[in-house]
Amino acid sequence: MINQEKLTNLLKEIFTKKEKYSTKYNKLLTSFLEKASKLVELSKDLYQVEHTIKLNKISLKDYILNSDICIFLKENNLTDYSISELKRYMNSYEKNSLSNITSYKIALDLYTKLEEIEQVENKMINYELTEISSLLSSISAIKSISKNQYEDLYNKVICELKEQYIDKDLINSEDSNILLEILNDIFKFYLYGNKEIPLDLIK
């Protein structure tokens, strides 16, 4: 049975790592928003920043595939290439055609950055879920249930928290708040997916 001191240390460790993920996420997001704003200007509003990662990736992919370089590749029967291969094609195309494809290079960089942002958030949630499952076993069911069952599961997890830790005086209010914050991270992610892009932060 875990005692209060061990529980406090474990939650502190989880929260510290969660904060590291958040710091990395925020740095990538800031960089994305700065470059995205630049692309809106360079593309003469052909590209607009969307409110989700998924929609931005679709929008950026569409913008890139309609570029002269991608049209050129398609005409030469080159349609199946990786992001790193496309970067090389872009450099070669720019050099040989003397075309300015800066906006498309930025778009490709933004697409890569969105994938990084996505990965950081996914890793954070997976880490939180793995660690919290060792304390509140019922939460592991979140991976295999449908969305309309999330509310029942959340109530079940809160009951487990109360019975296992609160009622037995094994958790103080500060630790309880940390645990609830982490639980909210997990449930929001499973309900709504990756966090929305804060469009109000675009300069």
Short mmCIF file of C-alpha atoms in Angstrom, two decimals:
data_model
loop_
_atom_site.label_atom_id
_atom_site.label_comp_id
_atom_site.label_asym_id
_atom_site.label_seq_id
_atom_site.Cartn_x
_atom_site.Cartn_y
_atom_site.Cartn_z
CA MET A 1 0.00 0.00 0.00
CA ILE A 2 1.35 3.43 -0.94
CA ASN A 3 1.75 5.94 1.87
CA GLN A 4 1.15 9.70 1.68
CA GLU A 5 4.84 10.60 1.32
CA LYS A 6 5.38 8.17 -1.56
CA LEU A 7 2.19 9.38 -3.23
CA THR A 8 3.26 13.02 -2.90
CA ASN A 9 6.70 12.25 -4.38
CA LEU A 10 5.19 10.26 -7.25
CA LEU A 11 2.69 13.01 -8.13
CA LYS A 12 5.44 15.62 -7.91
CA GLU A 13 7.53 13.58 -10.34
CA ILE A 14 4.61 13.15 -12.75
CA PHE A 15 3.73 16.85 -12.56
CA THR A 16 7.38 17.90 -13.15
CA LYS A 17 7.56 15.76 -16.29
CA LYS A 18 4.15 17.04 -17.41
CA GLU A 19 5.50 20.61 -17.08
CA LYS A 20 8.53 19.72 -19.22
CA TYR A 21 6.22 18.40 -21.94
CA SER A 22 4.11 21.59 -21.64
CA THR A 23 7.18 23.83 -21.95
CA LYS A 24 8.31 21.98 -25.10
CA TYR A 25 4.76 22.12 -26.49
CA ASN A 26 4.49 25.88 -25.88
CA LYS A 27 7.87 26.60 -27.53
CA LEU A 28 6.86 24.65 -30.63
CA LEU A 29 3.44 26.33 -30.68
CA THR A 30 4.96 29.83 -30.40
CA SER A 31 7.34 29.04 -33.25
CA PHE A 32 4.46 27.65 -35.33
CA LEU A 33 2.27 30.73 -34.78
CA GLU A 34 5.08 33.14 -35.70
CA LYS A 35 5.86 31.30 -38.95
CA ALA A 36 2.18 30.71 -39.73
CA SER A 37 1.55 34.45 -39.51
CA LYS A 38 4.41 35.02 -41.95
CA LEU A 39 2.97 32.43 -44.36
CA VAL A 40 -0.47 34.06 -44.31
CA GLU A 41 1.24 37.25 -45.50
CA LEU A 42 3.52 35.58 -48.08
CA SER A 43 0.70 33.46 -49.52
CA LYS A 44 -1.49 36.56 -49.84
CA ASP A 45 -4.09 34.89 -47.59
CA LEU A 46 -4.24 31.67 -49.66
CA TYR A 47 -3.22 29.99 -46.44
CA GLN A 48 -5.17 30.81 -43.29
CA VAL A 49 -4.37 29.46 -39.82
CA GLU A 50 -7.04 26.97 -38.75
CA HIS A 51 -8.17 26.27 -35.19
CA THR A 52 -7.06 22.62 -35.04
CA ILE A 53 -3.86 20.73 -35.87
CA LYS A 54 -5.77 18.41 -38.21
CA LEU A 55 -7.32 21.26 -40.23
CA ASN A 56 -3.99 23.10 -40.44
CA LYS A 57 -2.28 19.98 -41.76
CA ILE A 58 -5.00 19.57 -44.44
CA SER A 59 -4.75 23.25 -45.37
CA LEU A 60 -0.93 23.22 -45.53
CA LYS A 61 -0.88 19.99 -47.54
CA ASP A 62 -3.34 21.46 -50.03
CA TYR A 63 -1.27 24.66 -50.30
CA ILE A 64 1.96 22.71 -50.87
CA LEU A 65 0.46 20.25 -53.40
CA ASN A 66 -0.79 23.18 -55.50
CA SER A 67 2.71 24.70 -55.70
CA ASP A 68 4.70 24.85 -58.95
CA ILE A 69 7.23 22.39 -57.52
CA CYS A 70 4.60 19.74 -56.70
CA ILE A 71 2.85 20.24 -60.04
CA PHE A 72 6.26 19.82 -61.72
CA LEU A 73 6.91 16.60 -59.76
CA LYS A 74 3.46 15.26 -60.65
CA GLU A 75 4.06 15.97 -64.35
CA ASN A 76 7.24 13.91 -64.03
CA ASN A 77 5.33 11.02 -62.39
CA LEU A 78 6.76 11.72 -58.94
CA THR A 79 3.90 11.59 -56.45
CA ASP A 80 5.08 9.26 -53.69
CA TYR A 81 7.75 11.08 -51.66
CA SER A 82 8.53 11.77 -48.03
CA ILE A 83 8.76 15.21 -46.41
CA SER A 84 12.57 15.03 -46.36
CA GLU A 85 12.59 14.05 -50.07
CA LEU A 86 10.26 16.95 -50.88
CA LYS A 87 12.63 19.32 -49.06
CA ARG A 88 15.48 18.11 -51.30
CA TYR A 89 13.30 18.45 -54.42
CA MET A 90 12.39 21.99 -53.35
CA ASN A 91 16.03 23.01 -52.92
CA SER A 92 16.96 21.53 -56.27
CA TYR A 93 13.94 23.08 -58.03
CA GLU A 94 14.62 26.52 -56.54
CA LYS A 95 18.25 26.36 -57.62
CA ASN A 96 17.55 25.17 -61.17
CA SER A 97 14.43 27.19 -61.97
CA LEU A 98 15.50 30.32 -60.05
CA SER A 99 11.94 30.42 -58.68
CA ASN A 100 11.15 31.85 -55.28
CA ILE A 101 9.36 29.09 -53.39
CA THR A 102 10.03 30.45 -49.90
CA SER A 103 6.36 30.32 -48.92
CA TYR A 104 6.13 26.61 -49.81
CA LYS A 105 9.30 25.83 -47.87
CA ILE A 106 7.79 27.62 -44.86
CA ALA A 107 4.54 25.66 -45.34
CA LEU A 108 6.46 22.38 -45.30
CA ASP A 109 8.34 23.47 -42.18
CA LEU A 110 5.01 24.36 -40.53
CA TYR A 111 3.58 20.94 -41.42
CA THR A 112 6.60 19.28 -39.77
CA LYS A 113 6.21 21.50 -36.71
CA LEU A 114 2.55 20.53 -36.37
CA GLU A 115 3.58 16.87 -36.37
CA GLU A 116 6.08 17.63 -33.58
CA ILE A 117 3.41 19.49 -31.56
CA GLU A 118 1.05 16.55 -32.02
CA GLN A 119 3.72 14.06 -30.90
CA VAL A 120 4.63 16.04 -27.78
CA GLU A 121 1.01 16.22 -26.64
CA ASN A 122 0.40 12.54 -27.44
CA LYS A 123 3.52 11.52 -25.50
CA MET A 124 2.48 13.64 -22.51
CA ILE A 125 -0.99 12.07 -22.38
CA ASN A 126 0.42 8.54 -22.78
CA TYR A 127 2.89 9.23 -19.97
CA GLU A 128 0.20 10.65 -17.68
CA LEU A 129 -2.16 7.75 -18.41
CA THR A 130 0.52 5.11 -17.76
CA GLU A 131 1.53 6.69 -14.44
CA ILE A 132 -1.99 7.41 -13.20
CA SER A 133 -3.14 3.88 -14.12
CA SER A 134 -0.83 2.57 -11.41
CA LEU A 135 -2.74 4.68 -8.86
CA LEU A 136 -6.27 4.55 -10.26
CA SER A 137 -6.62 1.29 -12.20
CA SER A 138 -10.12 2.05 -13.54
CA ILE A 139 -8.81 4.82 -15.83
CA SER A 140 -7.02 2.31 -18.07
CA ALA A 141 -10.46 1.46 -19.54
CA ILE A 142 -10.43 4.84 -21.35
CA LYS A 143 -8.48 3.24 -24.22
CA SER A 144 -11.22 0.75 -25.03
CA ILE A 145 -14.55 2.50 -24.41
CA SER A 146 -16.69 4.76 -26.60
CA LYS A 147 -17.07 8.51 -26.04
CA ASN A 148 -20.57 8.20 -24.57
CA GLN A 149 -19.07 6.11 -21.74
CA TYR A 150 -16.45 8.69 -20.70
CA GLU A 151 -18.69 10.44 -18.19
CA ASP A 152 -19.46 7.18 -16.37
CA LEU A 153 -15.78 6.28 -16.36
CA TYR A 154 -14.81 9.71 -15.02
CA ASN A 155 -17.27 9.27 -12.13
CA LYS A 156 -15.88 5.79 -11.49
CA VAL A 157 -12.30 7.12 -11.38
CA ILE A 158 -13.32 9.92 -8.97
CA CYS A 159 -15.01 7.31 -6.73
CA GLU A 160 -11.82 5.26 -6.77
CA LEU A 161 -9.79 8.35 -5.85
CA LYS A 162 -12.14 9.05 -2.94
CA GLU A 163 -12.25 5.47 -1.64
CA GLN A 164 -8.56 4.64 -2.11
CA TYR A 165 -6.93 7.90 -1.08
CA ILE A 166 -9.20 10.70 0.20
CA ASP A 167 -11.24 8.64 2.67
CA LYS A 168 -8.05 7.01 4.00
CA ASP A 169 -6.28 10.38 4.44
CA LEU A 170 -3.52 9.30 2.05
CA ILE A 171 -3.72 12.42 -0.11
CA ASN A 172 -3.66 16.12 0.78
CA SER A 173 -5.62 18.80 -1.07
CA GLU A 174 -2.61 19.98 -3.11
CA ASP A 175 -1.85 16.47 -4.37
CA SER A 176 -5.53 15.86 -5.01
CA ASN A 177 -5.64 18.99 -7.22
CA ILE A 178 -2.57 17.80 -9.17
CA LEU A 179 -4.22 14.42 -9.71
CA LEU A 180 -7.47 16.04 -10.87
CA GLU A 181 -5.57 18.29 -13.29
CA ILE A 182 -3.86 15.26 -14.82
CA LEU A 183 -7.17 13.37 -15.03
CA ASN A 184 -8.72 16.36 -16.82
CA ASP A 185 -5.80 16.38 -19.30
CA ILE A 186 -6.44 12.73 -20.10
CA PHE A 187 -10.23 12.94 -20.42
CA LYS A 188 -10.15 16.15 -22.51
CA PHE A 189 -7.66 14.54 -24.89
CA TYR A 190 -9.76 11.38 -25.33
CA LEU A 191 -12.94 13.44 -25.74
CA TYR A 192 -11.72 16.21 -28.04
CA GLY A 193 -8.33 15.12 -29.41
CA ASN A 194 -5.34 17.45 -29.61
CA LYS A 195 -5.71 20.93 -28.13
CA GLU A 196 -6.96 23.69 -30.39
CA ILE A 197 -4.60 26.27 -31.87
CA PRO A 198 -5.08 29.58 -29.99
CA LEU A 199 -5.78 31.88 -32.95
CA ASP A 200 -5.95 34.92 -30.64
CA LEU A 201 -2.16 34.63 -30.11
CA ILE A 202 -1.39 35.26 -33.80
CA LYS A 203 0.27 38.62 -34.28
#
